[in-house]
Tab-separated table of C-alpha atoms in Angstrom:
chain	number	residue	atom	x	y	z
A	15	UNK	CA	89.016	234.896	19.187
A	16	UNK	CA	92.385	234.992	21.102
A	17	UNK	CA	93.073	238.010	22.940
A	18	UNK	CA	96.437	239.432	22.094
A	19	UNK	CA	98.512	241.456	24.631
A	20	UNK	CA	101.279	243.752	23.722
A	21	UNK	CA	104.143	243.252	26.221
A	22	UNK	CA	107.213	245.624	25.827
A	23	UNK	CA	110.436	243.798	26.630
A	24	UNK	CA	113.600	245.643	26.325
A	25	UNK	CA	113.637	247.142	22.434
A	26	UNK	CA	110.775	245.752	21.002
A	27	UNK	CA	107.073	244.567	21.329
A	28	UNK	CA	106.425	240.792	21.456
A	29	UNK	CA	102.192	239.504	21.366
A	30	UNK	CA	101.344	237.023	23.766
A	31	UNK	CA	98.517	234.830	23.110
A	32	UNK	CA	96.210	233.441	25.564
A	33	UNK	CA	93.765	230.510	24.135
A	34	UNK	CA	89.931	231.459	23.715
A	35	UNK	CA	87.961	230.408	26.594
A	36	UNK	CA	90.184	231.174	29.497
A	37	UNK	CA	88.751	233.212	32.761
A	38	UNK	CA	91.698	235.355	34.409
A	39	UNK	CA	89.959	234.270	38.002
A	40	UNK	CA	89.603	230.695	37.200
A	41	UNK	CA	93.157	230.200	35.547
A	42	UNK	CA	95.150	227.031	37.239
A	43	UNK	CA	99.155	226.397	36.761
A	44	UNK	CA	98.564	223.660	33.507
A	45	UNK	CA	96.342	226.283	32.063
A	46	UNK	CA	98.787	229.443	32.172
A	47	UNK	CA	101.006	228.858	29.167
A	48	UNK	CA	102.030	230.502	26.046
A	49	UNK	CA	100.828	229.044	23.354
A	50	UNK	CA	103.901	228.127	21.623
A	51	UNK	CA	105.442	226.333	24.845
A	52	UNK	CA	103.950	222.711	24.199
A	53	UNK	CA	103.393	222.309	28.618
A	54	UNK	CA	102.539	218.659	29.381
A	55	UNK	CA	99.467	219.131	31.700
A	56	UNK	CA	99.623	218.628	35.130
A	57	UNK	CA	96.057	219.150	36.330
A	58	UNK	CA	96.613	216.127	38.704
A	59	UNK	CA	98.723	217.999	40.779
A	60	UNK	CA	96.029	221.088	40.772
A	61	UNK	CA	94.510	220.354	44.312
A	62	UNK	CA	98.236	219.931	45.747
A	63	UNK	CA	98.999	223.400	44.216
A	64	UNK	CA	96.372	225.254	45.314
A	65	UNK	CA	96.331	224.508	48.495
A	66	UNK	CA	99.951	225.567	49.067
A	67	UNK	CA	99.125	228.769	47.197
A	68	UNK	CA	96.410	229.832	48.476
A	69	UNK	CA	98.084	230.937	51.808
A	70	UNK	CA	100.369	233.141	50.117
A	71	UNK	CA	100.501	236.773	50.812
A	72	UNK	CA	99.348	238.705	48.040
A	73	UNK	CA	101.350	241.706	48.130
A	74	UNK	CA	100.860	244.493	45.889
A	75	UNK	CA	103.637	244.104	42.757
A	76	UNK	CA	102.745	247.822	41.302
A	77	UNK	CA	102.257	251.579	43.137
A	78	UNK	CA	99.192	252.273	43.697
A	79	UNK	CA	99.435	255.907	42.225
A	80	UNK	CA	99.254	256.200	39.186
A	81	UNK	CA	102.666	257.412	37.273
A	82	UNK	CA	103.175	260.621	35.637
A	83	UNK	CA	103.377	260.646	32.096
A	84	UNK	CA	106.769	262.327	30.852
A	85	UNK	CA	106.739	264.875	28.530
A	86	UNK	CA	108.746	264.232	25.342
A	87	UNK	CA	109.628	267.112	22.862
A	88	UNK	CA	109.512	266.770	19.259
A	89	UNK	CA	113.391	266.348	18.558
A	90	UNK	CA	113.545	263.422	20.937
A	91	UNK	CA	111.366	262.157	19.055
A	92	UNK	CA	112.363	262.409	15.893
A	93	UNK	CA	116.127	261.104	16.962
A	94	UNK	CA	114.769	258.083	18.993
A	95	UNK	CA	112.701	257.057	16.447
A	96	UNK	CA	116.287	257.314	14.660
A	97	UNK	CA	117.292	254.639	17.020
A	98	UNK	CA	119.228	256.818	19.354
A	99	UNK	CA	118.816	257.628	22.737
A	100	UNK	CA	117.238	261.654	23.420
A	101	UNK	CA	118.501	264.057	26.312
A	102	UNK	CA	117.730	261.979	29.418
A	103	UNK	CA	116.900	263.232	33.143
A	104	UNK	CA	120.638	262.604	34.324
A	105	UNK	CA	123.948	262.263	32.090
A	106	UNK	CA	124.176	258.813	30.906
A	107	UNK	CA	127.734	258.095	31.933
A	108	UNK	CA	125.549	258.194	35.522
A	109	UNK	CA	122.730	255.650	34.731
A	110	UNK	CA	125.553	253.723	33.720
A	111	UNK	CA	127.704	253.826	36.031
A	112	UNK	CA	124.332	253.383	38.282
A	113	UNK	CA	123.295	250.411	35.923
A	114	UNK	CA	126.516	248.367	36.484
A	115	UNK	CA	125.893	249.056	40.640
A	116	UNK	CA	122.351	247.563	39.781
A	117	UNK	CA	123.412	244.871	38.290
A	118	UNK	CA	126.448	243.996	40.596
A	119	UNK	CA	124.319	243.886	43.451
A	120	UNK	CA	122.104	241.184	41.525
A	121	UNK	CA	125.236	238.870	41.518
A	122	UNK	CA	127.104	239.748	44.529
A	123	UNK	CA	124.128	240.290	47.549
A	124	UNK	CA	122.631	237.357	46.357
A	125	UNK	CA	122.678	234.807	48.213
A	126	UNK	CA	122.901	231.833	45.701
A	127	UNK	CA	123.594	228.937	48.500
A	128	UNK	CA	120.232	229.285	50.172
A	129	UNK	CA	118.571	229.078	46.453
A	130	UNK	CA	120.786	226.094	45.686
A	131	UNK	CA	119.641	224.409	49.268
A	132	UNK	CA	115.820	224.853	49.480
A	133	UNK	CA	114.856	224.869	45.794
A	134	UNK	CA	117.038	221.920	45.491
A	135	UNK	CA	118.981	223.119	42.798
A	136	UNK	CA	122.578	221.659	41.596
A	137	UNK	CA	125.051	223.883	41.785
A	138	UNK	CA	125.837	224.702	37.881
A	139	UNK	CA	126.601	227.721	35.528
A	140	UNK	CA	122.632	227.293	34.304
A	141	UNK	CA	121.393	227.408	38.229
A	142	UNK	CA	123.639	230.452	38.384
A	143	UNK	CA	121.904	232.231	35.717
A	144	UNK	CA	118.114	231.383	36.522
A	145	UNK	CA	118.695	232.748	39.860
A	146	UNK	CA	120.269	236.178	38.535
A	147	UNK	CA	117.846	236.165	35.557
A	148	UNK	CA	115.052	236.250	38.480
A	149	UNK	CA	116.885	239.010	40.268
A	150	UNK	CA	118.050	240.976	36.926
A	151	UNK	CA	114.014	241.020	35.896
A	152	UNK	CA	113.001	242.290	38.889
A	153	UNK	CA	115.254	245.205	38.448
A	154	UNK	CA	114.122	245.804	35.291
A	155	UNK	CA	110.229	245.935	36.861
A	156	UNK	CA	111.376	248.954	38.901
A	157	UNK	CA	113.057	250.904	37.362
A	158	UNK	CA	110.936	250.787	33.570
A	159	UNK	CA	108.414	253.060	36.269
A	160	UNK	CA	110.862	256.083	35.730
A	161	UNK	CA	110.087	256.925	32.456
A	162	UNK	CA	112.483	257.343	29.673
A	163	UNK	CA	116.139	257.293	31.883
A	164	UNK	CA	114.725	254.514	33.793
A	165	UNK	CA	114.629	252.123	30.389
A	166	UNK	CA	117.410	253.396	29.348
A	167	UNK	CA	119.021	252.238	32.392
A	168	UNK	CA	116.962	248.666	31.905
A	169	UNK	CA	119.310	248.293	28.261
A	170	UNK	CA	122.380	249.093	29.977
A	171	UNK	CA	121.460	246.416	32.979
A	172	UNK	CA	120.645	243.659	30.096
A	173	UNK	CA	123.769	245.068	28.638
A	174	UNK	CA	125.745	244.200	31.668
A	175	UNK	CA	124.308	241.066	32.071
A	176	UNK	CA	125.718	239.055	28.854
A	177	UNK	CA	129.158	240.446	29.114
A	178	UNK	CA	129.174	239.003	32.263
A	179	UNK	CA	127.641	235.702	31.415
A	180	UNK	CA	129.617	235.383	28.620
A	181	UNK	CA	133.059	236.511	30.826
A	182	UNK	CA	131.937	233.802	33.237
A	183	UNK	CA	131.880	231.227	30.357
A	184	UNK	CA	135.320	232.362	28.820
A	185	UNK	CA	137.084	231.913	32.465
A	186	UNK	CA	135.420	228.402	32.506
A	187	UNK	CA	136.872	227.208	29.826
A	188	UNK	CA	134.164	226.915	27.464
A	189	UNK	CA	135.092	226.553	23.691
A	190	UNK	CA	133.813	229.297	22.069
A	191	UNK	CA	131.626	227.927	19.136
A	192	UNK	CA	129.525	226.166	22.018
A	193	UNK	CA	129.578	229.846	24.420
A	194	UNK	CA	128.486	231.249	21.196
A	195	UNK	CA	125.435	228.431	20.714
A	196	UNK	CA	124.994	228.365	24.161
A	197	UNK	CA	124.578	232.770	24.514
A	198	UNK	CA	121.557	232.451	21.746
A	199	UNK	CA	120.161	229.918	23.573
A	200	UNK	CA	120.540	231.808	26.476
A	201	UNK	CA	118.913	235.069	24.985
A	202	UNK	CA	116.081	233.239	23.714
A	203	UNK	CA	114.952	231.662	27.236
A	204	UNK	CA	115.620	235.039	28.324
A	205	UNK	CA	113.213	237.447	27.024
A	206	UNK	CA	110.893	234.094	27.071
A	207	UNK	CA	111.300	234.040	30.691
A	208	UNK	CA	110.976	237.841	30.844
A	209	UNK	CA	107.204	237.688	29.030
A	210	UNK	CA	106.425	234.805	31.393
A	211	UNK	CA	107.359	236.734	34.510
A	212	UNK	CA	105.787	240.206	33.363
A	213	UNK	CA	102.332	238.003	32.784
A	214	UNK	CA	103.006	235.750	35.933
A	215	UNK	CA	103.204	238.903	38.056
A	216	UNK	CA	100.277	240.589	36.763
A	217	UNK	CA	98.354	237.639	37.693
A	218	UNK	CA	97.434	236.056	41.056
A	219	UNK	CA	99.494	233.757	42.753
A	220	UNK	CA	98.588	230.730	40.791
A	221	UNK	CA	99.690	232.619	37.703
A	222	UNK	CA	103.175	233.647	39.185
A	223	UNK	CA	103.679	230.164	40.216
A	224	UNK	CA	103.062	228.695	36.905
A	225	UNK	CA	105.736	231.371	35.275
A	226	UNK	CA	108.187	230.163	38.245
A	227	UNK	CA	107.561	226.547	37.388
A	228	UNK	CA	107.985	226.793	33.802
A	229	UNK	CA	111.369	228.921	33.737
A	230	UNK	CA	113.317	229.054	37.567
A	231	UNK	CA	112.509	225.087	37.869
A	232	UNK	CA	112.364	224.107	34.333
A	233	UNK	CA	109.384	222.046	34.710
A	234	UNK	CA	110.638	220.103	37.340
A	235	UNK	CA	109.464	221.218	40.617
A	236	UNK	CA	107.670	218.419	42.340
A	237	UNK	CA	107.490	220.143	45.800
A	238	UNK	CA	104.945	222.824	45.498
A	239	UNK	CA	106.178	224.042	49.149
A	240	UNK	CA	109.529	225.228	46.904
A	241	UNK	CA	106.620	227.151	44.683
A	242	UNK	CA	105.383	229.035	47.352
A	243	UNK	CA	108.576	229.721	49.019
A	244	UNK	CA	109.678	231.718	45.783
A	245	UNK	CA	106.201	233.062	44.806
A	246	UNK	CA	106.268	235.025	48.416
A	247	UNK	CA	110.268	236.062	48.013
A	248	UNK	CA	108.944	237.464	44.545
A	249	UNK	CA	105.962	239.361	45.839
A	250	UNK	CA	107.561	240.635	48.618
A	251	UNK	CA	110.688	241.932	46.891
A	252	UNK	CA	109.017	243.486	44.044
A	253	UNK	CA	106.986	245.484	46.507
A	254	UNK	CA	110.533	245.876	48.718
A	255	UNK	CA	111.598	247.557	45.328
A	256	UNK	CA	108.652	249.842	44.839
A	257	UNK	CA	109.633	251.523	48.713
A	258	UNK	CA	112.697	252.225	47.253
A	259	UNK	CA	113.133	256.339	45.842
A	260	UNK	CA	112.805	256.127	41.856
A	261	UNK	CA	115.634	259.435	41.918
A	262	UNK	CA	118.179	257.342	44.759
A	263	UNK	CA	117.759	254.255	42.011
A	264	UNK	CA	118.864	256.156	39.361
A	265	UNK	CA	121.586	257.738	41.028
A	266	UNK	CA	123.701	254.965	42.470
A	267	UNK	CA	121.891	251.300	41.485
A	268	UNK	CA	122.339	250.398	45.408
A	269	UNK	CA	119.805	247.513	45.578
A	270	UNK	CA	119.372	245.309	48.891
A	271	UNK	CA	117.669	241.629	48.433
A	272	UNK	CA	114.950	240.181	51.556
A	273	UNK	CA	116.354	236.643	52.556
A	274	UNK	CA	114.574	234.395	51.050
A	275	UNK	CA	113.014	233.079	54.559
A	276	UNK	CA	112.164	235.653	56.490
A	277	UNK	CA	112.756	235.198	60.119
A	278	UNK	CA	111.573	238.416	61.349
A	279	UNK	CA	108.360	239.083	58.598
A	280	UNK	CA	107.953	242.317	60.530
A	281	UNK	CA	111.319	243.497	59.706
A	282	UNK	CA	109.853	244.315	55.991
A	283	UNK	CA	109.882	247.780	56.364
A	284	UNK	CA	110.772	251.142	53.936
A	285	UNK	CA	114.811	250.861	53.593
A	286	UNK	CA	116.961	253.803	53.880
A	287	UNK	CA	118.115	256.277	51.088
A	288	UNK	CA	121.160	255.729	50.334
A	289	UNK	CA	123.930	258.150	50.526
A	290	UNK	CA	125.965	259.984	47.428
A	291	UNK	CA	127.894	263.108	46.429
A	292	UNK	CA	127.001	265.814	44.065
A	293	UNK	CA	128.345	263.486	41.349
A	294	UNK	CA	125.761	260.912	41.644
A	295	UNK	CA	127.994	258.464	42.979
C-alpha cells in the first residue's frame, strides 16, 4: 500500500506518493520520483552518482530545536478559515515591505553568471527562472519556521515572484497569449518543483540530487560533478539560512547568498544582524 505524505505548499495540501516497496536508506536517483513524472531510468549511471555523492557534506537542513507551537485564538480562526489573513506578529505593510527585500535579494545578489558557467547552462529567460525558483524556495524553507507571519510572508514572496516574471516577459517582448500559456506552465513546474525540493531535502544526498536533476537540469545533467556542486551550495545555504534571526528576517528580508564555490569553506560562519529603525525598515 503506497504511503501518502501530506506536503503543504503555499495555500493548499498536495499528496505525494511514493511506490510500495521503497526503503528511505536504500533509495537511488532513478528510484526517487513522483509517481506521475514518467522518469526514464538511469540506473546505469547509479555507480557514477554515488560515488560523487557520497563525499558530500551532509549538513543539517532543519534546527535542531524543536519550534514552538503558536498560539491561535478562536477569532483567527474563524476569519482564516474565512480565507483571510488574522492579526499577525508585525503589521503586514512590514512583512511586505520585508517580503519584496526577500525576494529582491533572490534576483539581484545572485550571482547568475557563475550558475550559467559551471552548470553549463545557456543563458535564457527559463535558466533565469530555475536559478531564482531554487533561491525563491529556499526562502520560503526559512521563513514557513516562524509560524503564522512567517507564511504569510512566504504568499507575499510567491506573490512577488510572478509579477516579476511576468514584468520580465512583457519588457521582452513576448506576445501576451503565449506569456499567458507560458505563466501556467510556469506555475505548474513550480509548485512541482517546490514538492520535489521539500522531499529532496528531507532526504539524503542522493534524494536531493535526484530533485536537482529532475527540475534545475531538466533531466539533462550528464556531469554528476555539476550534481554535487549544487547539492553542497543547497545544504550549506539552507543551513546558512537557519543562523540567520527568525525576528531580523521578518523585519527587513536582508538575505546574503554563499558563492557557489567556496574558496574559504571556513569562512561559513553565523552572519551579522542586520541593522533597522523602529519602523522595521
Amino acid at each position: 500500500m503506497a504511503l501518502l505524505v501530506r506536503v503543504l505548499v503555499s495555500e493548499g495540501v498536495i499528496l505525494w506518493c511514493r511506490p510500495p516497496g521503497l526503503r528511505r536508506n536504500r533509495i537511488s536517483i532513478s528510484q526517487w520520483v513522483p509517481v506521475c513524472s514518467r522518469l526514464l531510468l538511469v540506473s546505469h549511471t547509479q555507480g557514477q552518482w554515488g560515488r560523487a555523492l557520497s563525499g558530500t557534506s551532509q549538513l543539517s537542513s532543519t534546527k535542531d530545536s524543536p519550534q514552538p507551537v503558536e498560539k491561535v485564538g478562536a477569532f483567527t480562526k474563524i476569519i482564516e478559515a474565512m480565507g483571510f489573513t488574522g492579526p499577525l506578529k508585525y503589521s503586514k505593510w512590514k512583512i511586505k515591505i520585508a517580503a519584496l527585500r526577500m525576494y529582491t535579494s533572490c534576483v539581484e545578489k545572485t550571482d547568475f553568471e557563475e550558475f550559467f558557467r559551471r552548470c553549463q547552462m545557456p543563458d535564457t529567460f527559463n535558466s533565469w527562472f530555475l536559478i531564482t525558483l531554487l533561491h525563491v524556495w529556499m526562502c520560503l524553507v526559512r521563513m514557513k519556521q516562524e509560524g503564522r507571519s512567517g507564511k504569510y510572508m512566504c504568499r507575499i514572496i510567491v506573490h512577488f515572484m510572478w509579477e516579476d516574471v511576468e514584468q520580465r516577459g512583457r519588457i521582452m517582448g513576448v506576445n501576451s497569449y503565449i506569456l499567458k500559456k507560458n505563466m501556467m506552465l510556469m506555475t505548474n513546474n513550480f509548485y512541482v518543483a517546490i514538492l520535489g525540493y521539500d522531499e529532496g531535502v528531507l532526504s539524503d544526498d542522493r534524494g536531493l540530487a535526484a530533485a536537482l536533476w529532475r527540475t534545475f537540469f531538466n533531466q539533462k545533467c550528464e556531469d554528476p560533478r555539476q550534481l554535487e556542486l549544487l547539492v553542497e551550495y543547497v545544504r550549506k545555504q539552507i543551513q546558512y539560512l537557519d543562523s540567520m534571526n527568525g525576528e531580523d528576517l521578518l523585519l527587513t528580508g536582508e538575505v546574503s547568498w554563499r558563492p557557489l564555490v567556496e574558496k574559504n569553506p571556513q569562512s561559513i560562519l553565523k552572519p551579522h544582524s542586520p541593522t533597522y529603525n523602529d519602523e522595521g525598515l
